């Protein structure tokens, strides 16, 4: 049996998740169904932290810290956020429309992602970081996985927490999906440990790190730059997982590249 720990990204809080265990079991069921039986002998668990980053805010309007992240993300797509003045809804929609043109997506889909992703990222880098990392650290030490699969914001959490556990784990494969780890200004310089001279590091307790992204994934930017920012990362060829929502973890898990990467990582010595 090979032990796998999944670390989720944004958009994972459900009202029915009244405890972390319930949320983790729900995610585990979904992930197992998506992976199917293509990698036999997997013992999968998931680390759940979505409840720690949920907002009580009634409106979906972004606050100033979140809008700053949007600006930095837009620049990574080559969009000048000063193309429209002000910070009203029209400004956000204009930026999302510009990114949609560059990514081949519908503006409404991009705007939905922005309104979902950046509030959780801002809360993680703000008051939620310690609690989220504590939750994931406990899952890593309990599971002691051979493989860690980390999606979206979860790749940031995995990266930081695995660096904490340098001498306590031996992870054969870290597989990141739709990762924003290399996103300049918004994510990369905020990482802990901080990059040195513009370069991040592979967690010492990880033998092999592979990264996979959809060609239209508007979160995984700059395209193809994660291996440049983190030497030792193997950038797998870009894939297409879903034309409507190219950032969903279940669509990533259903793609043949994921079981292929897991199998290759488990075989590596």
C-alpha positions as a Markdown table, in Angstrom:
| # | Residue | x | y | z |
|---|---|---|---|---|
| 1 | Unk | 0.0 | 0.0 | 0.0 |
| 2 | Unk | 1.1 | 3.5 | -0.8 |
| 3 | Unk | 0.0 | 6.4 | 1.4 |
| 4 | Unk | -1.3 | 9.6 | -0.3 |
| 5 | Unk | -2.4 | 12.8 | 1.4 |
| 6 | Unk | -4.5 | 15.3 | -0.6 |
| 7 | Unk | -4.4 | 19.0 | 0.3 |
| 8 | Unk | -7.3 | 20.9 | -1.2 |
| 9 | Unk | -7.4 | 24.4 | -2.6 |
| 10 | Unk | -10.2 | 27.1 | -2.5 |
| 11 | Unk | -13.9 | 26.6 | -2.8 |
| 12 | Unk | -14.0 | 23.6 | -0.5 |
| 13 | Unk | -16.1 | 24.8 | 2.4 |
| 14 | Unk | -19.6 | 23.3 | 2.7 |
| 15 | Unk | -22.2 | 24.1 | 5.4 |
| 16 | Unk | -22.5 | 20.4 | 6.1 |
| 17 | Unk | -18.9 | 20.2 | 7.1 |
| 18 | Unk | -19.7 | 20.7 | 10.8 |
| 19 | Unk | -16.3 | 19.2 | 11.8 |
| 20 | Unk | -12.9 | 18.9 | 10.1 |
| 21 | Unk | -13.3 | 15.1 | 10.1 |
| 22 | Unk | -16.6 | 15.4 | 8.2 |
| 23 | Unk | -15.1 | 17.7 | 5.7 |
| 24 | Unk | -12.1 | 15.5 | 5.2 |
| 25 | Unk | -14.2 | 12.4 | 4.7 |
| 26 | Unk | -16.3 | 14.2 | 2.1 |
| 27 | Unk | -13.2 | 15.3 | 0.2 |
| 28 | Unk | -11.7 | 11.8 | 0.5 |
| 29 | Unk | -14.8 | 10.3 | -1.1 |
| 30 | Unk | -14.7 | 12.8 | -4.0 |
| 31 | Unk | -11.0 | 12.4 | -4.6 |
| 32 | Unk | -11.1 | 8.6 | -4.6 |
| 33 | Unk | -14.0 | 8.6 | -7.1 |
| 34 | Unk | -12.1 | 11.0 | -9.4 |
| 35 | Unk | -8.9 | 8.9 | -9.2 |
| 36 | Unk | -10.7 | 5.7 | -9.7 |
| 37 | Unk | -8.7 | 2.5 | -9.7 |
| 38 | Unk | -6.0 | 3.6 | -12.1 |
| 39 | Unk | -3.3 | 3.5 | -9.3 |
| 40 | Unk | -4.0 | 0.4 | -7.3 |
| 41 | Unk | -3.1 | 0.1 | -3.7 |
| 42 | Unk | -3.5 | 3.7 | -2.7 |
| 43 | Unk | -4.4 | 4.6 | 0.8 |
| 44 | Unk | -5.8 | 8.1 | 0.4 |
| 45 | Unk | -6.6 | 10.7 | 3.1 |
| 46 | Unk | -7.2 | 14.4 | 2.8 |
| 47 | Unk | -6.3 | 17.3 | 5.0 |
| 48 | Unk | -9.2 | 19.7 | 5.4 |
| 49 | Unk | -8.8 | 23.3 | 6.4 |
| 50 | Unk | -11.6 | 25.2 | 4.4 |
| 51 | Unk | -13.5 | 26.1 | 7.6 |
| 52 | Unk | -10.5 | 28.1 | 8.8 |
| 53 | Unk | -10.6 | 30.4 | 5.8 |
| 54 | Unk | -14.3 | 30.9 | 5.3 |
| 55 | Unk | -15.7 | 34.4 | 5.5 |
| 56 | Unk | -18.7 | 35.7 | 7.4 |
| 57 | Unk | -18.9 | 38.6 | 5.0 |
| 58 | Unk | -22.3 | 38.9 | 3.3 |
| 59 | Unk | -21.2 | 40.6 | 0.2 |
| 60 | Unk | -18.9 | 39.2 | -2.5 |
| 61 | Unk | -17.2 | 42.6 | -3.0 |
| 62 | Unk | -13.5 | 42.4 | -2.5 |
| 63 | Unk | -11.7 | 44.4 | 0.2 |
| 64 | Unk | -8.5 | 46.4 | -0.4 |
| 65 | Unk | -6.1 | 43.6 | 0.4 |
| 66 | Unk | -7.9 | 41.3 | -2.0 |
| 67 | Unk | -7.9 | 43.9 | -4.7 |
| 68 | Unk | -4.2 | 44.4 | -4.4 |
| 69 | Unk | -3.8 | 40.6 | -5.0 |
| 70 | Unk | -6.0 | 41.0 | -8.1 |
| 71 | Unk | -3.8 | 43.8 | -9.4 |
| 72 | Unk | -0.6 | 41.6 | -8.9 |
| 73 | Unk | -2.3 | 38.6 | -10.6 |
| 74 | Unk | -3.4 | 40.8 | -13.5 |
| 75 | Unk | 0.1 | 42.0 | -14.1 |
| 76 | Unk | 1.3 | 38.4 | -14.3 |
| 77 | Unk | -1.1 | 38.0 | -17.2 |
| 78 | Unk | 0.3 | 41.1 | -18.8 |
| 79 | Unk | -2.7 | 43.2 | -18.0 |
| 80 | Unk | -2.1 | 46.8 | -16.8 |
| 81 | Unk | -4.7 | 47.3 | -14.0 |
| 82 | Unk | -4.5 | 51.0 | -14.5 |
| 83 | Unk | -6.3 | 50.6 | -17.8 |
| 84 | Unk | -9.5 | 51.4 | -16.0 |
| 85 | Unk | -9.6 | 53.9 | -13.2 |
| 86 | Unk | -11.0 | 53.2 | -9.7 |
| 87 | Unk | -11.8 | 50.0 | -7.9 |
| 88 | Unk | -15.5 | 49.6 | -8.7 |
| 89 | Unk | -17.1 | 46.5 | -10.0 |
| 90 | Unk | -16.5 | 47.7 | -13.5 |
| 91 | Unk | -12.7 | 47.8 | -12.9 |
| 92 | Unk | -12.7 | 44.1 | -11.7 |
| 93 | Unk | -14.8 | 43.0 | -14.7 |
| 94 | Unk | -12.5 | 44.8 | -17.1 |
| 95 | Unk | -9.5 | 43.0 | -15.7 |
| 96 | Unk | -11.3 | 39.7 | -15.8 |
| 97 | Unk | -12.3 | 40.3 | -19.3 |
| 98 | Unk | -8.7 | 41.1 | -20.3 |
| 99 | Unk | -7.4 | 37.9 | -18.6 |
| 100 | Unk | -10.3 | 35.9 | -20.2 |
| 101 | Unk | -9.1 | 37.0 | -23.7 |
| 102 | Unk | -5.5 | 35.8 | -22.9 |
| 103 | Unk | -6.6 | 32.5 | -21.3 |
| 104 | Unk | -9.4 | 31.7 | -23.8 |
| 105 | Unk | -12.0 | 31.6 | -21.0 |
| 106 | Unk | -15.3 | 33.3 | -20.5 |
| 107 | Unk | -15.1 | 36.5 | -18.5 |
| 108 | Unk | -17.8 | 35.4 | -16.1 |
| 109 | Unk | -15.8 | 32.2 | -15.3 |
| 110 | Unk | -12.7 | 34.2 | -14.6 |
| 111 | Unk | -14.5 | 36.7 | -12.4 |
| 112 | Unk | -16.1 | 33.9 | -10.4 |
| 113 | Unk | -12.6 | 32.5 | -9.8 |
| 114 | Unk | -11.2 | 35.9 | -8.8 |
| 115 | Unk | -14.0 | 36.4 | -6.3 |
| 116 | Unk | -13.4 | 33.0 | -4.8 |
| 117 | Unk | -9.6 | 32.6 | -4.9 |
| 118 | Unk | -8.2 | 35.9 | -3.7 |
| 119 | Unk | -10.3 | 36.3 | -0.5 |
| 120 | Unk | -9.1 | 32.9 | 0.7 |
| 121 | Unk | -5.5 | 33.6 | -0.3 |
| 122 | Unk | -5.6 | 37.0 | 1.5 |
| 123 | Unk | -7.0 | 35.3 | 4.6 |
| 124 | Unk | -4.3 | 32.6 | 4.4 |
| 125 | Unk | -1.5 | 35.1 | 4.3 |
| 126 | Unk | -3.3 | 37.1 | 7.0 |
| 127 | Unk | -4.9 | 35.7 | 10.1 |
| 128 | Unk | -5.4 | 32.1 | 8.9 |
| 129 | Unk | -1.9 | 30.9 | 8.2 |
| 130 | Unk | -0.9 | 29.5 | 11.5 |
| 131 | Unk | -4.1 | 27.6 | 12.0 |
| 132 | Unk | -4.2 | 26.2 | 8.5 |
| 133 | Unk | -0.6 | 25.0 | 8.7 |
| 134 | Unk | -1.2 | 23.5 | 12.1 |
| 135 | Unk | -4.1 | 21.5 | 10.7 |
| 136 | Unk | -2.1 | 20.3 | 7.7 |
| 137 | Unk | 1.0 | 19.6 | 9.8 |
| 138 | Unk | -1.0 | 17.3 | 12.0 |
| 139 | Unk | -2.4 | 15.4 | 9.0 |
| 140 | Unk | 1.1 | 15.0 | 7.5 |
| 141 | Unk | 2.6 | 13.6 | 10.7 |
| 142 | Unk | -0.4 | 11.3 | 11.2 |
| 143 | Unk | -0.4 | 10.0 | 7.6 |
| 144 | Unk | 3.3 | 10.2 | 6.9 |
| 145 | Unk | 2.5 | 10.0 | 3.2 |
| 146 | Unk | 4.5 | 8.6 | 0.3 |
| 147 | Unk | 2.8 | 11.1 | -2.0 |
| 148 | Unk | 1.3 | 14.5 | -1.3 |
| 149 | Unk | -1.1 | 15.9 | -3.9 |
| 150 | Unk | -1.7 | 19.6 | -3.4 |
| 151 | Unk | -4.1 | 21.7 | -5.5 |
| 152 | Unk | -4.3 | 25.5 | -5.9 |
| 153 | Unk | -3.9 | 27.3 | -2.5 |
| 154 | Unk | -3.2 | 23.9 | -1.1 |
| 155 | Unk | 0.2 | 23.9 | -2.9 |
| 156 | Unk | 1.2 | 27.0 | -0.9 |
| 157 | Unk | 0.1 | 25.4 | 2.3 |
| 158 | Unk | 1.9 | 22.1 | 1.4 |
| 159 | Unk | 5.1 | 23.9 | 0.4 |
| 160 | Unk | 5.3 | 25.9 | 3.7 |
| 161 | Unk | 4.3 | 23.0 | 5.9 |
| 162 | Unk | 6.6 | 20.5 | 4.3 |
| 163 | Unk | 9.5 | 22.9 | 4.9 |
| 164 | Unk | 8.6 | 22.9 | 8.6 |
| 165 | Unk | 8.9 | 19.1 | 8.7 |
| 166 | Unk | 12.3 | 18.8 | 7.0 |
| 167 | Unk | 13.6 | 16.0 | 9.3 |
| 168 | Unk | 10.4 | 14.2 | 10.0 |
| 169 | Unk | 9.0 | 13.0 | 6.7 |
| 170 | Unk | 10.2 | 11.2 | 3.6 |
| 171 | Unk | 7.8 | 12.1 | 0.8 |
| 172 | Unk | 8.6 | 10.3 | -2.5 |
| 173 | Unk | 6.5 | 12.7 | -4.6 |
| 174 | Unk | 5.0 | 16.1 | -4.2 |
| 175 | Unk | 2.5 | 16.6 | -7.0 |
| 176 | Unk | 1.2 | 20.2 | -7.4 |
| 177 | Unk | -1.9 | 20.9 | -9.5 |
| 178 | Unk | -2.9 | 24.4 | -10.7 |
| 179 | Unk | -0.4 | 25.9 | -8.4 |
| 180 | Unk | 0.1 | 29.7 | -8.0 |
| 181 | Unk | 3.3 | 29.3 | -6.1 |
| 182 | Unk | 5.4 | 31.2 | -8.7 |
| 183 | Unk | 2.9 | 34.1 | -8.9 |
| 184 | Unk | 5.1 | 37.2 | -8.5 |
| 185 | Unk | 4.3 | 39.8 | -5.8 |
| 186 | Unk | 1.0 | 38.1 | -4.8 |
| 187 | Unk | 2.4 | 34.8 | -3.7 |
| 188 | Unk | 6.1 | 34.1 | -4.4 |
| 189 | Unk | 7.7 | 36.7 | -2.2 |
| 190 | Unk | 5.3 | 36.0 | 0.6 |
| 191 | Unk | 6.2 | 32.4 | 1.0 |
| 192 | Unk | 7.7 | 31.0 | 4.2 |
| 193 | Unk | 10.6 | 30.3 | 3.9 |
| 194 | Unk | 11.1 | 33.3 | 1.8 |
| 195 | Unk | 12.8 | 32.9 | -1.6 |
| 196 | Unk | 16.5 | 33.9 | -1.7 |
| 197 | Unk | 17.8 | 35.8 | -4.7 |
| 198 | Unk | 14.6 | 35.2 | -6.5 |
| 199 | Unk | 14.7 | 31.4 | -6.0 |
| 200 | Unk | 12.6 | 29.1 | -3.9 |
| 201 | Unk | 13.6 | 25.7 | -2.7 |
| 202 | Unk | 12.2 | 22.2 | -2.8 |
| 203 | Unk | 11.3 | 21.0 | 0.7 |
| 204 | Unk | 14.3 | 18.9 | 1.8 |
| 205 | Unk | 12.0 | 16.0 | 2.9 |
| 206 | Unk | 10.6 | 15.7 | -0.7 |
| 207 | Unk | 12.4 | 13.4 | -3.1 |
| 208 | Unk | 10.6 | 14.5 | -6.3 |
| 209 | Unk | 8.4 | 17.4 | -7.1 |
| 210 | Unk | 6.2 | 17.4 | -10.2 |
| 211 | Unk | 3.9 | 20.2 | -11.3 |
| 212 | Unk | 0.9 | 20.0 | -13.6 |
| 213 | Unk | -1.3 | 22.8 | -15.0 |
| 214 | Unk | -4.1 | 23.2 | -17.5 |
| 215 | Unk | -3.3 | 25.3 | -20.5 |
| 216 | Unk | -6.1 | 27.7 | -19.6 |
| 217 | Unk | -5.8 | 27.6 | -15.8 |
| 218 | Unk | -5.9 | 31.3 | -14.9 |
| 219 | Unk | -4.5 | 30.6 | -11.4 |
| 220 | Unk | -1.4 | 28.7 | -12.4 |
| 221 | Unk | 0.6 | 31.8 | -13.7 |
| 222 | Unk | 3.1 | 32.7 | -14.9 |
| 223 | Unk | 2.9 | 29.7 | -17.3 |
| 224 | Unk | 5.8 | 27.4 | -17.2 |
| 225 | Unk | 7.7 | 29.4 | -14.7 |
| 226 | Unk | 7.3 | 27.3 | -11.6 |
| 227 | Unk | 10.4 | 25.2 | -12.5 |
| 228 | Unk | 12.4 | 28.4 | -12.9 |
| 229 | Unk | 11.4 | 29.8 | -9.6 |
| 230 | Unk | 11.9 | 26.4 | -7.8 |
| 231 | Unk | 14.9 | 24.5 | -9.2 |
| 232 | Unk | 14.4 | 20.8 | -9.2 |
| 233 | Unk | 10.7 | 20.9 | -10.1 |
| 234 | Unk | 9.6 | 18.8 | -13.0 |
| 235 | Unk | 7.1 | 20.7 | -15.1 |
| 236 | Unk | 4.9 | 18.2 | -16.8 |
| 237 | Unk | 3.4 | 19.2 | -20.3 |
| 238 | Unk | 0.4 | 21.4 | -20.1 |
| 239 | Unk | -2.9 | 19.6 | -20.4 |
| 240 | Unk | -6.6 | 20.4 | -20.9 |
| 241 | Unk | -8.8 | 19.1 | -18.1 |
| 242 | Unk | -12.0 | 21.0 | -18.7 |
| 243 | Unk | -13.0 | 23.9 | -21.1 |
| 244 | Unk | -15.5 | 25.5 | -18.7 |
| 245 | Unk | -13.7 | 25.5 | -15.4 |
| 246 | Unk | -10.0 | 24.7 | -16.0 |
| 247 | Unk | -9.0 | 24.8 | -12.3 |
| 248 | Unk | -11.2 | 22.1 | -10.7 |
| 249 | Unk | -9.3 | 19.6 | -8.6 |
| 250 | Unk | -11.6 | 16.7 | -9.6 |
| 251 | Unk | -11.0 | 17.4 | -13.3 |
| 252 | Unk | -7.3 | 17.4 | -12.6 |
| 253 | Unk | -7.5 | 14.1 | -10.7 |
| 254 | Unk | -9.5 | 12.5 | -13.6 |
| 255 | Unk | -6.8 | 13.3 | -16.1 |
| 256 | Unk | -4.5 | 10.4 | -17.0 |
| 257 | Unk | -1.4 | 12.6 | -16.3 |
| 258 | Unk | -2.1 | 12.4 | -12.5 |
| 259 | Unk | -2.0 | 8.6 | -12.1 |
| 260 | Unk | 0.9 | 8.5 | -14.4 |
| 261 | Unk | 2.8 | 11.0 | -12.3 |
| 262 | Unk | 1.9 | 9.1 | -9.1 |
| 263 | Unk | 3.1 | 5.8 | -10.5 |
| 264 | Unk | 6.4 | 7.4 | -11.7 |
| 265 | Unk | 6.9 | 9.0 | -8.3 |
| 266 | Unk | 6.3 | 5.9 | -6.4 |
| 267 | Unk | 8.8 | 3.9 | -8.6 |
| 268 | Unk | 11.5 | 6.5 | -8.2 |
| 269 | Unk | 14.2 | 5.7 | -5.6 |
